[in-house]
Every structure is written in C-alpha cells, then in structure tokens.
mmCIF file of the C-alpha atoms, coordinates in Angstrom:
data_MODEL
# 
_entry.id   MODEL 
# 
loop_
_atom_site.group_PDB 
_atom_site.id 
_atom_site.type_symbol 
_atom_site.label_atom_id 
_atom_site.label_alt_id 
_atom_site.label_comp_id 
_atom_site.label_asym_id 
_atom_site.label_entity_id 
_atom_site.label_seq_id 
_atom_site.pdbx_PDB_ins_code 
_atom_site.Cartn_x 
_atom_site.Cartn_y 
_atom_site.Cartn_z 
_atom_site.occupancy 
_atom_site.B_iso_or_equiv 
_atom_site.pdbx_formal_charge 
_atom_site.auth_seq_id 
_atom_site.auth_comp_id 
_atom_site.auth_asym_id 
_atom_site.auth_atom_id 
_atom_site.pdbx_PDB_model_num 
ATOM 1   C CA . GLY A 1 1   ? 1.921   36.098 -2.937  1.00 0.00 ? 1   GLY A CA 1 
ATOM 2   C CA . GLY A 1 2   ? -1.410  37.430 -3.696  1.00 0.00 ? 2   GLY A CA 1 
ATOM 3   C CA . ALA A 1 3   ? -2.846  40.680 -4.697  1.00 0.00 ? 3   ALA A CA 1 
ATOM 4   C CA . ASP A 1 4   ? -0.894  43.989 -4.094  1.00 0.00 ? 4   ASP A CA 1 
ATOM 5   C CA . SER A 1 5   ? 2.125   40.781 -3.364  1.00 0.00 ? 5   SER A CA 1 
ATOM 6   C CA . VAL A 1 6   ? 4.818   42.394 -5.755  1.00 0.00 ? 6   VAL A CA 1 
ATOM 7   C CA . GLN A 1 7   ? 5.525   45.540 -3.965  1.00 0.00 ? 7   GLN A CA 1 
ATOM 8   C CA . SER A 1 8   ? 7.589   49.559 -5.225  1.00 0.00 ? 8   SER A CA 1 
ATOM 9   C CA . ASN A 1 9   ? 7.565   53.260 -3.503  1.00 0.00 ? 9   ASN A CA 1 
ATOM 10  C CA . GLY A 1 10  ? 8.497   54.104 -7.220  1.00 0.00 ? 10  GLY A CA 1 
ATOM 11  C CA . GLY A 1 11  ? 11.150  51.509 -9.039  1.00 0.00 ? 11  GLY A CA 1 
ATOM 12  C CA . ASN A 1 12  ? 11.002  50.129 -12.253 1.00 0.00 ? 12  ASN A CA 1 
ATOM 13  C CA . LEU A 1 13  ? 9.256   46.597 -13.453 1.00 0.00 ? 13  LEU A CA 1 
ATOM 14  C CA . ASN A 1 14  ? 11.081  44.770 -16.137 1.00 0.00 ? 14  ASN A CA 1 
ATOM 15  C CA . ILE A 1 15  ? 9.780   41.526 -16.927 1.00 0.00 ? 15  ILE A CA 1 
ATOM 16  C CA . ALA A 1 16  ? 11.069  39.524 -20.086 1.00 0.00 ? 16  ALA A CA 1 
ATOM 17  C CA . GLY A 1 17  ? 11.789  36.035 -20.669 1.00 0.00 ? 17  GLY A CA 1 
ATOM 18  C CA . ASP A 1 18  ? 15.322  34.567 -20.481 1.00 0.00 ? 18  ASP A CA 1 
ATOM 19  C CA . LEU A 1 19  ? 15.686  35.073 -24.906 1.00 0.00 ? 19  LEU A CA 1 
ATOM 20  C CA . THR A 1 20  ? 14.577  37.221 -26.980 1.00 0.00 ? 20  THR A CA 1 
ATOM 21  C CA . THR A 1 21  ? 12.463  34.689 -28.831 1.00 0.00 ? 21  THR A CA 1 
ATOM 22  C CA . ARG A 1 22  ? 10.576  33.826 -25.730 1.00 0.00 ? 22  ARG A CA 1 
ATOM 23  C CA . GLY A 1 23  ? 6.972   34.750 -25.669 1.00 0.00 ? 23  GLY A CA 1 
ATOM 24  C CA . ILE A 1 24  ? 4.822   36.653 -23.033 1.00 0.00 ? 24  ILE A CA 1 
ATOM 25  C CA . ASN A 1 25  ? 1.434   35.429 -21.553 1.00 0.00 ? 25  ASN A CA 1 
ATOM 26  C CA . LEU A 1 26  ? 0.192   37.897 -20.007 1.00 0.00 ? 26  LEU A CA 1 
ATOM 27  C CA . GLY A 1 27  ? -3.763  36.714 -18.562 1.00 0.00 ? 27  GLY A CA 1 
ATOM 28  C CA . ASN A 1 28  ? -3.254  33.590 -20.261 1.00 0.00 ? 28  ASN A CA 1 
ATOM 29  C CA . ASP A 1 29  ? -2.630  30.167 -17.875 1.00 0.00 ? 29  ASP A CA 1 
ATOM 30  C CA . ALA A 1 30  ? -2.154  28.239 -21.419 1.00 0.00 ? 30  ALA A CA 1 
ATOM 31  C CA . ALA A 1 31  ? 1.369   26.340 -20.360 1.00 0.00 ? 31  ALA A CA 1 
ATOM 32  C CA . GLY A 1 32  ? 4.142   26.153 -23.589 1.00 0.00 ? 32  GLY A CA 1 
ATOM 33  C CA . VAL A 1 33  ? 7.710   28.133 -23.533 1.00 0.00 ? 33  VAL A CA 1 
ATOM 34  C CA . ALA A 1 34  ? 6.282   31.415 -23.657 1.00 0.00 ? 34  ALA A CA 1 
ATOM 35  C CA . LEU A 1 35  ? 6.449   33.195 -20.080 1.00 0.00 ? 35  LEU A CA 1 
ATOM 36  C CA . ASP A 1 36  ? 3.100   33.076 -18.990 1.00 0.00 ? 36  ASP A CA 1 
ATOM 37  C CA . MET A 1 37  ? 1.831   35.359 -15.834 1.00 0.00 ? 37  MET A CA 1 
ATOM 38  C CA . SER A 1 38  ? -1.735  34.535 -14.924 1.00 0.00 ? 38  SER A CA 1 
ATOM 39  C CA . ASP A 1 39  ? -4.693  36.907 -13.375 1.00 0.00 ? 39  ASP A CA 1 
ATOM 40  C CA . THR A 1 40  ? -3.974  36.004 -10.527 1.00 0.00 ? 40  THR A CA 1 
ATOM 41  C CA . SER A 1 41  ? 0.624   36.675 -10.838 1.00 0.00 ? 41  SER A CA 1 
ATOM 42  C CA . LEU A 1 42  ? -0.553  39.963 -12.407 1.00 0.00 ? 42  LEU A CA 1 
ATOM 43  C CA . GLN A 1 43  ? -2.890  40.916 -9.406  1.00 0.00 ? 43  GLN A CA 1 
ATOM 44  C CA . ALA A 1 44  ? -0.274  40.455 -7.570  1.00 0.00 ? 44  ALA A CA 1 
ATOM 45  C CA . ILE A 1 45  ? 1.916   43.627 -8.997  1.00 0.00 ? 45  ILE A CA 1 
ATOM 46  C CA . ASN A 1 46  ? 1.156   46.840 -6.672  1.00 0.00 ? 46  ASN A CA 1 
ATOM 47  C CA . ASN A 1 47  ? 0.231   49.964 -8.542  1.00 0.00 ? 47  ASN A CA 1 
ATOM 48  C CA . ASN A 1 48  ? 3.844   52.332 -6.832  1.00 0.00 ? 48  ASN A CA 1 
ATOM 49  C CA . PHE A 1 49  ? 5.715   51.195 -9.740  1.00 0.00 ? 49  PHE A CA 1 
ATOM 50  C CA . ASN A 1 50  ? 6.816   53.981 -11.841 1.00 0.00 ? 50  ASN A CA 1 
ATOM 51  C CA . ASN A 1 51  ? 7.908   52.402 -14.802 1.00 0.00 ? 51  ASN A CA 1 
ATOM 52  C CA . ILE A 1 52  ? 6.456   48.170 -16.063 1.00 0.00 ? 52  ILE A CA 1 
ATOM 53  C CA . THR A 1 53  ? 7.840   47.000 -19.192 1.00 0.00 ? 53  THR A CA 1 
ATOM 54  C CA . PHE A 1 54  ? 7.129   44.009 -21.045 1.00 0.00 ? 54  PHE A CA 1 
ATOM 55  C CA . GLY A 1 55  ? 9.945   42.340 -23.165 1.00 0.00 ? 55  GLY A CA 1 
ATOM 56  C CA . GLN A 1 56  ? 13.076  43.419 -24.202 1.00 0.00 ? 56  GLN A CA 1 
ATOM 57  C CA . ASP A 1 57  ? 15.847  45.530 -26.507 1.00 0.00 ? 57  ASP A CA 1 
ATOM 58  C CA . GLU A 1 58  ? 15.079  43.163 -29.763 1.00 0.00 ? 58  GLU A CA 1 
ATOM 59  C CA . GLN A 1 59  ? 12.166  40.426 -28.160 1.00 0.00 ? 59  GLN A CA 1 
ATOM 60  C CA . THR A 1 60  ? 10.927  38.462 -31.100 1.00 0.00 ? 60  THR A CA 1 
ATOM 61  C CA . GLY A 1 61  ? 8.724   36.139 -28.721 1.00 0.00 ? 61  GLY A CA 1 
ATOM 62  C CA . PRO A 1 62  ? 5.080   37.186 -29.282 1.00 0.00 ? 62  PRO A CA 1 
ATOM 63  C CA . ILE A 1 63  ? 3.561   39.504 -26.331 1.00 0.00 ? 63  ILE A CA 1 
ATOM 64  C CA . ASN A 1 64  ? -0.135  37.962 -25.782 1.00 0.00 ? 64  ASN A CA 1 
ATOM 65  C CA . VAL A 1 65  ? -2.954  40.205 -23.068 1.00 0.00 ? 65  VAL A CA 1 
ATOM 66  C CA . ASP A 1 66  ? -5.754  38.318 -22.404 1.00 0.00 ? 66  ASP A CA 1 
ATOM 67  C CA . THR A 1 67  ? -6.974  37.408 -19.071 1.00 0.00 ? 67  THR A CA 1 
ATOM 68  C CA . ALA A 1 68  ? -9.585  35.779 -18.689 1.00 0.00 ? 68  ALA A CA 1 
ATOM 69  C CA . ALA A 1 69  ? -11.366 38.551 -16.132 1.00 0.00 ? 69  ALA A CA 1 
ATOM 70  C CA . ALA A 1 70  ? -11.772 40.512 -19.234 1.00 0.00 ? 70  ALA A CA 1 
ATOM 71  C CA . SER A 1 71  ? -9.441  42.953 -17.933 1.00 0.00 ? 71  SER A CA 1 
ATOM 72  C CA . LEU A 1 72  ? -6.209  44.335 -17.133 1.00 0.00 ? 72  LEU A CA 1 
ATOM 73  C CA . SER A 1 73  ? -4.711  47.495 -15.065 1.00 0.00 ? 73  SER A CA 1 
ATOM 74  C CA . LEU A 1 74  ? -1.274  48.294 -14.242 1.00 0.00 ? 74  LEU A CA 1 
ATOM 75  C CA . GLY A 1 75  ? -0.427  51.084 -12.011 1.00 0.00 ? 75  GLY A CA 1 
ATOM 76  C CA . GLY A 1 76  ? 2.154   53.025 -13.362 1.00 0.00 ? 76  GLY A CA 1 
ATOM 77  C CA . ASN A 1 77  ? 3.830   54.119 -17.117 1.00 0.00 ? 77  ASN A CA 1 
ATOM 78  C CA . VAL A 1 78  ? 3.332   50.995 -19.140 1.00 0.00 ? 78  VAL A CA 1 
ATOM 79  C CA . THR A 1 79  ? 5.357   49.795 -22.563 1.00 0.00 ? 79  THR A CA 1 
ATOM 80  C CA . PHE A 1 80  ? 6.005   46.736 -23.942 1.00 0.00 ? 80  PHE A CA 1 
ATOM 81  C CA . ILE A 1 81  ? 8.727   46.391 -26.080 1.00 0.00 ? 81  ILE A CA 1 
ATOM 82  C CA . ALA A 1 82  ? 8.771   43.968 -29.511 1.00 0.00 ? 82  ALA A CA 1 
ATOM 83  C CA . ASP A 1 83  ? 10.493  45.710 -31.471 1.00 0.00 ? 83  ASP A CA 1 
ATOM 84  C CA . GLY A 1 84  ? 13.275  42.797 -32.875 1.00 0.00 ? 84  GLY A CA 1 
ATOM 85  C CA . ASP A 1 85  ? 15.205  42.765 -36.515 1.00 0.00 ? 85  ASP A CA 1 
ATOM 86  C CA . THR A 1 86  ? 13.047  39.543 -37.793 1.00 0.00 ? 86  THR A CA 1 
ATOM 87  C CA . GLY A 1 87  ? 9.786   41.461 -36.131 1.00 0.00 ? 87  GLY A CA 1 
ATOM 88  C CA . GLY A 1 88  ? 7.886   41.190 -32.790 1.00 0.00 ? 88  GLY A CA 1 
ATOM 89  C CA . SER A 1 89  ? 4.241   41.547 -31.441 1.00 0.00 ? 89  SER A CA 1 
ATOM 90  C CA . VAL A 1 90  ? 1.701   42.949 -28.820 1.00 0.00 ? 90  VAL A CA 1 
ATOM 91  C CA . THR A 1 91  ? -1.751  41.401 -29.341 1.00 0.00 ? 91  THR A CA 1 
ATOM 92  C CA . ILE A 1 92  ? -4.219  42.441 -26.504 1.00 0.00 ? 92  ILE A CA 1 
ATOM 93  C CA . SER A 1 93  ? -7.328  40.714 -26.810 1.00 0.00 ? 93  SER A CA 1 
ATOM 94  C CA . SER A 1 94  ? -8.765  42.062 -23.458 1.00 0.00 ? 94  SER A CA 1 
ATOM 95  C CA . ASP A 1 95  ? -9.380  45.487 -22.732 1.00 0.00 ? 95  ASP A CA 1 
ATOM 96  C CA . PHE A 1 96  ? -6.054  46.969 -21.055 1.00 0.00 ? 96  PHE A CA 1 
ATOM 97  C CA . ASN A 1 97  ? -5.130  50.232 -18.910 1.00 0.00 ? 97  ASN A CA 1 
ATOM 98  C CA . THR A 1 98  ? -2.595  51.289 -17.049 1.00 0.00 ? 98  THR A CA 1 
ATOM 99  C CA . ASP A 1 99  ? -4.667  53.278 -14.437 1.00 0.00 ? 99  ASP A CA 1 
ATOM 100 C CA . ASP A 1 100 ? -5.230  51.830 -11.078 1.00 0.00 ? 100 ASP A CA 1 
ATOM 101 C CA . GLY A 1 101 ? -5.763  54.820 -8.561  1.00 0.00 ? 101 GLY A CA 1 
ATOM 102 C CA . GLU A 1 102 ? -3.695  57.033 -11.187 1.00 0.00 ? 102 GLU A CA 1 
ATOM 103 C CA . ASP A 1 103 ? -4.851  59.518 -14.062 1.00 0.00 ? 103 ASP A CA 1 
ATOM 104 C CA . GLY A 1 104 ? -2.237  60.468 -16.024 1.00 0.00 ? 104 GLY A CA 1 
ATOM 105 C CA . ASN A 1 105 ? 0.571   56.552 -16.253 1.00 0.00 ? 105 ASN A CA 1 
ATOM 106 C CA . THR A 1 106 ? 1.745   56.435 -20.183 1.00 0.00 ? 106 THR A CA 1 
ATOM 107 C CA . LEU A 1 107 ? 0.840   53.497 -22.384 1.00 0.00 ? 107 LEU A CA 1 
ATOM 108 C CA . THR A 1 108 ? 3.671   52.325 -25.218 1.00 0.00 ? 108 THR A CA 1 
ATOM 109 C CA . PHE A 1 109 ? 5.178   50.729 -28.104 1.00 0.00 ? 109 PHE A CA 1 
ATOM 110 C CA . GLN A 1 110 ? 7.970   50.114 -29.024 1.00 0.00 ? 110 GLN A CA 1 
ATOM 111 C CA . GLY A 1 111 ? 8.635   48.406 -32.154 1.00 0.00 ? 111 GLY A CA 1 
ATOM 112 C CA . ASP A 1 112 ? 10.571  47.907 -35.621 1.00 0.00 ? 112 ASP A CA 1 
ATOM 113 C CA . ASP A 1 113 ? 9.907   48.069 -38.703 1.00 0.00 ? 113 ASP A CA 1 
ATOM 114 C CA . ASN A 1 114 ? 8.930   44.883 -38.522 1.00 0.00 ? 114 ASN A CA 1 
ATOM 115 C CA . SER A 1 115 ? 6.485   44.535 -35.260 1.00 0.00 ? 115 SER A CA 1 
ATOM 116 C CA . THR A 1 116 ? 2.880   44.304 -35.161 1.00 0.00 ? 116 THR A CA 1 
ATOM 117 C CA . PHE A 1 117 ? 0.650   45.193 -32.782 1.00 0.00 ? 117 PHE A CA 1 
ATOM 118 C CA . GLN A 1 118 ? -2.879  43.987 -32.541 1.00 0.00 ? 118 GLN A CA 1 
ATOM 119 C CA . ILE A 1 119 ? -6.536  45.359 -30.941 1.00 0.00 ? 119 ILE A CA 1 
ATOM 120 C CA . ASP A 1 120 ? -8.584  42.974 -31.128 1.00 0.00 ? 120 ASP A CA 1 
ATOM 121 C CA . ALA A 1 121 ? -12.645 43.452 -30.957 1.00 0.00 ? 121 ALA A CA 1 
ATOM 122 C CA . GLY A 1 122 ? -14.364 44.756 -28.574 1.00 0.00 ? 122 GLY A CA 1 
ATOM 123 C CA . VAL A 1 123 ? -11.068 46.030 -26.622 1.00 0.00 ? 123 VAL A CA 1 
ATOM 124 C CA . THR A 1 124 ? -10.435 49.568 -25.151 1.00 0.00 ? 124 THR A CA 1 
ATOM 125 C CA . VAL A 1 125 ? -7.182  50.233 -24.817 1.00 0.00 ? 125 VAL A CA 1 
ATOM 126 C CA . GLY A 1 126 ? -6.741  53.167 -22.296 1.00 0.00 ? 126 GLY A CA 1 
ATOM 127 C CA . THR A 1 127 ? -4.828  55.513 -20.057 1.00 0.00 ? 127 THR A CA 1 
ATOM 128 C CA . ASP A 1 128 ? -7.035  58.072 -18.424 1.00 0.00 ? 128 ASP A CA 1 
ATOM 129 C CA . GLY A 1 129 ? -5.348  61.214 -19.718 1.00 0.00 ? 129 GLY A CA 1 
ATOM 130 C CA . GLY A 1 130 ? -2.086  60.105 -20.004 1.00 0.00 ? 130 GLY A CA 1 
ATOM 131 C CA . ALA A 1 131 ? -0.015  60.120 -23.270 1.00 0.00 ? 131 ALA A CA 1 
ATOM 132 C CA . ILE A 1 132 ? -0.598  56.735 -26.008 1.00 0.00 ? 132 ILE A CA 1 
ATOM 133 C CA . SER A 1 133 ? 2.446   56.427 -28.433 1.00 0.00 ? 133 SER A CA 1 
ATOM 134 C CA . PHE A 1 134 ? 4.172   54.801 -30.249 1.00 0.00 ? 134 PHE A CA 1 
ATOM 135 C CA . THR A 1 135 ? 7.739   54.799 -30.475 1.00 0.00 ? 135 THR A CA 1 
ATOM 136 C CA . ASP A 1 136 ? 11.074  52.872 -33.083 1.00 0.00 ? 136 ASP A CA 1 
ATOM 137 C CA . PRO A 1 137 ? 14.140  52.482 -30.826 1.00 0.00 ? 137 PRO A CA 1 
ATOM 138 C CA . ASP A 1 138 ? 15.837  53.091 -33.747 1.00 0.00 ? 138 ASP A CA 1 
ATOM 139 C CA . GLY A 1 139 ? 15.431  56.272 -35.020 1.00 0.00 ? 139 GLY A CA 1 
ATOM 140 C CA . SER A 1 140 ? 14.501  54.793 -38.821 1.00 0.00 ? 140 SER A CA 1 
ATOM 141 C CA . GLY A 1 141 ? 11.243  56.279 -38.674 1.00 0.00 ? 141 GLY A CA 1 
ATOM 142 C CA . ASN A 1 142 ? 9.143   52.987 -38.361 1.00 0.00 ? 142 ASN A CA 1 
ATOM 143 C CA . ALA A 1 143 ? 7.288   51.105 -35.788 1.00 0.00 ? 143 ALA A CA 1 
ATOM 144 C CA . GLY A 1 144 ? 5.781   48.791 -37.247 1.00 0.00 ? 144 GLY A CA 1 
ATOM 145 C CA . THR A 1 145 ? 2.226   48.104 -38.195 1.00 0.00 ? 145 THR A CA 1 
ATOM 146 C CA . LEU A 1 146 ? -0.687  48.290 -36.468 1.00 0.00 ? 146 LEU A CA 1 
ATOM 147 C CA . ASN A 1 147 ? -4.474  46.779 -36.343 1.00 0.00 ? 147 ASN A CA 1 
ATOM 148 C CA . ILE A 1 148 ? -7.525  47.799 -35.318 1.00 0.00 ? 148 ILE A CA 1 
ATOM 149 C CA . ASP A 1 149 ? -9.489  44.524 -35.586 1.00 0.00 ? 149 ASP A CA 1 
ATOM 150 C CA . GLY A 1 150 ? -13.446 45.753 -35.756 1.00 0.00 ? 150 GLY A CA 1 
ATOM 151 C CA . ALA A 1 151 ? -14.890 42.329 -36.886 1.00 0.00 ? 151 ALA A CA 1 
ATOM 152 C CA . ASP A 1 152 ? -18.178 41.551 -36.335 1.00 0.00 ? 152 ASP A CA 1 
ATOM 153 C CA . GLY A 1 153 ? -19.740 45.008 -35.882 1.00 0.00 ? 153 GLY A CA 1 
ATOM 154 C CA . ALA A 1 154 ? -17.469 45.201 -32.484 1.00 0.00 ? 154 ALA A CA 1 
ATOM 155 C CA . THR A 1 155 ? -15.204 48.683 -31.920 1.00 0.00 ? 155 THR A CA 1 
ATOM 156 C CA . ALA A 1 156 ? -11.674 48.827 -30.664 1.00 0.00 ? 156 ALA A CA 1 
ATOM 157 C CA . THR A 1 157 ? -11.346 51.791 -29.470 1.00 0.00 ? 157 THR A CA 1 
ATOM 158 C CA . ILE A 1 158 ? -7.930  53.557 -28.213 1.00 0.00 ? 158 ILE A CA 1 
ATOM 159 C CA . ASP A 1 159 ? -8.224  55.491 -25.417 1.00 0.00 ? 159 ASP A CA 1 
ATOM 160 C CA . SER A 1 160 ? -6.658  58.205 -23.409 1.00 0.00 ? 160 SER A CA 1 
ATOM 161 C CA . GLY A 1 161 ? -9.667  60.388 -22.182 1.00 0.00 ? 161 GLY A CA 1 
ATOM 162 C CA . VAL A 1 162 ? -10.436 60.961 -17.848 1.00 0.00 ? 162 VAL A CA 1 
ATOM 163 C CA . GLY A 1 163 ? -13.689 58.422 -17.275 1.00 0.00 ? 163 GLY A CA 1 
ATOM 164 C CA . GLY A 1 164 ? -13.824 58.521 -21.089 1.00 0.00 ? 164 GLY A CA 1 
ATOM 165 C CA . SER A 1 165 ? -13.858 62.670 -21.177 1.00 0.00 ? 165 SER A CA 1 
ATOM 166 C CA . SER A 1 166 ? -11.998 63.948 -23.664 1.00 0.00 ? 166 SER A CA 1 
ATOM 167 C CA . ALA A 1 167 ? -11.560 67.099 -22.246 1.00 0.00 ? 167 ALA A CA 1 
ATOM 168 C CA . ASP A 1 168 ? -8.912  65.225 -19.848 1.00 0.00 ? 168 ASP A CA 1 
ATOM 169 C CA . ALA A 1 169 ? -7.186  63.173 -23.048 1.00 0.00 ? 169 ALA A CA 1 
ATOM 170 C CA . GLY A 1 170 ? -3.273  62.333 -23.499 1.00 0.00 ? 170 GLY A CA 1 
ATOM 171 C CA . ASP A 1 171 ? -2.216  62.555 -26.712 1.00 0.00 ? 171 ASP A CA 1 
ATOM 172 C CA . ILE A 1 172 ? -2.202  60.109 -28.475 1.00 0.00 ? 172 ILE A CA 1 
ATOM 173 C CA . ASP A 1 173 ? 1.058   59.985 -31.114 1.00 0.00 ? 173 ASP A CA 1 
ATOM 174 C CA . LEU A 1 174 ? 1.198   56.533 -34.716 1.00 0.00 ? 174 LEU A CA 1 
ATOM 175 C CA . SER A 1 175 ? 3.155   58.733 -36.205 1.00 0.00 ? 175 SER A CA 1 
ATOM 176 C CA . VAL A 1 176 ? 5.782   56.556 -36.400 1.00 0.00 ? 176 VAL A CA 1 
ATOM 177 C CA . LEU A 1 177 ? 3.927   53.442 -37.993 1.00 0.00 ? 177 LEU A CA 1 
ATOM 178 C CA . SER A 1 178 ? 4.244   52.419 -41.381 1.00 0.00 ? 178 SER A CA 1 
ATOM 179 C CA . THR A 1 179 ? 0.659   51.049 -42.009 1.00 0.00 ? 179 THR A CA 1 
ATOM 180 C CA . ILE A 1 180 ? -2.480  51.128 -39.920 1.00 0.00 ? 180 ILE A CA 1 
ATOM 181 C CA . ASN A 1 181 ? -4.884  48.368 -41.148 1.00 0.00 ? 181 ASN A CA 1 
ATOM 182 C CA . GLY A 1 182 ? -8.609  47.991 -39.291 1.00 0.00 ? 182 GLY A CA 1 
ATOM 183 C CA . THR A 1 183 ? -12.788 48.683 -38.918 1.00 0.00 ? 183 THR A CA 1 
ATOM 184 C CA . ASN A 1 184 ? -14.743 49.852 -37.426 1.00 0.00 ? 184 ASN A CA 1 
ATOM 185 C CA . GLN A 1 185 ? -12.105 51.671 -35.461 1.00 0.00 ? 185 GLN A CA 1 
ATOM 186 C CA . GLN A 1 186 ? -13.603 54.670 -32.620 1.00 0.00 ? 186 GLN A CA 1 
ATOM 187 C CA . PRO A 1 187 ? -10.946 56.894 -32.712 1.00 0.00 ? 187 PRO A CA 1 
ATOM 188 C CA . ARG A 1 188 ? -11.206 59.681 -29.062 1.00 0.00 ? 188 ARG A CA 1 
# 
C-alpha cells in the first residue's frame, strides 16, 4: 500500500460492494456491513485515472464521504451512483473536490426518482473548473432530491470555479432534480 500505490495511466476505477444494497463509507473507519475505505486507503488512489466511480447501477446502499482529514481530493472525473428504484443516497460530510493536480475534472451524481443527495453544513463540493451535474440514467427527467444543509449559519457550497474564481468555472446542472432543499445556500 501507501500513497499513490493504486495507479493507472488513464484507466477507470470502479468501487462498489458485492451487492447493490451494500453501502460505501469513504474515509469512515467504522466497522459494519458497508464497504469501508479509510483515509489511508483513499490516499492510495493515484490521480491518473480518467474516471473514478463509487457505487453501481441500481445502487441503494448509502454512500458516505466523511474523512478525518476534513477534505478529500481525487484526480479524474468522479461519479457517485445512487440510482436504485427504491432510492439510494450520497451524503458528503467533508470537503470534496476532483482537483488533485488537474483542473477541469467533472463531478457527477447519478440518481433516480427516490435518490437523495446531501451536502452537510460547512462543506464545499468542487471541481476547479469541471462541470458538476446530476444525471438520471433512465431518462425519466428526475434524478432525485438535493439537500443542502446550512445549519447553524455554516454554509454548504457547490463550487465549480478554479481557485474560487467564476471566470473559469464549469457548468453546474441541477435541471433533473425533482427537489432542492436547504438554507443558507451560496451558489458560485
């Protein structure tokens, strides 16, 4: 193991459980029935992958991003899949971005009618110039619900700008979400 020990020269990395109901915890060392990837395991992923996907088609097990390091950066285009017919969820509780030395990588949340995407208070989700999108694989026009938590005056942020600049920002597409809930949102 060790940092950057999982390498590629432009391939794809798919991380999913053995069952669609199996959850995925990124940065969470809690023992349980989920696929748990510690902060150390995540640091092993080299930034030369074209695409990194968490989850699988019909994923209903929850996906949680909550690192002890307070932030997670992965190089490559990143997709979170939570599109099971009975609903899946992605909760981001620590800063997350797709810039690990590469500007312009995309971030995609793939959901279905009953999917829920949660960005917790005080968290920034970003790409440094890449597009951020919510997609619906079955074409129903509904990728689920986005909850942005601005509790206790802390702002949750979705940021596609490079270094916080809107001049080189990627598109943020929320058009297929059925509902967007939250307080203290700060779109950039």
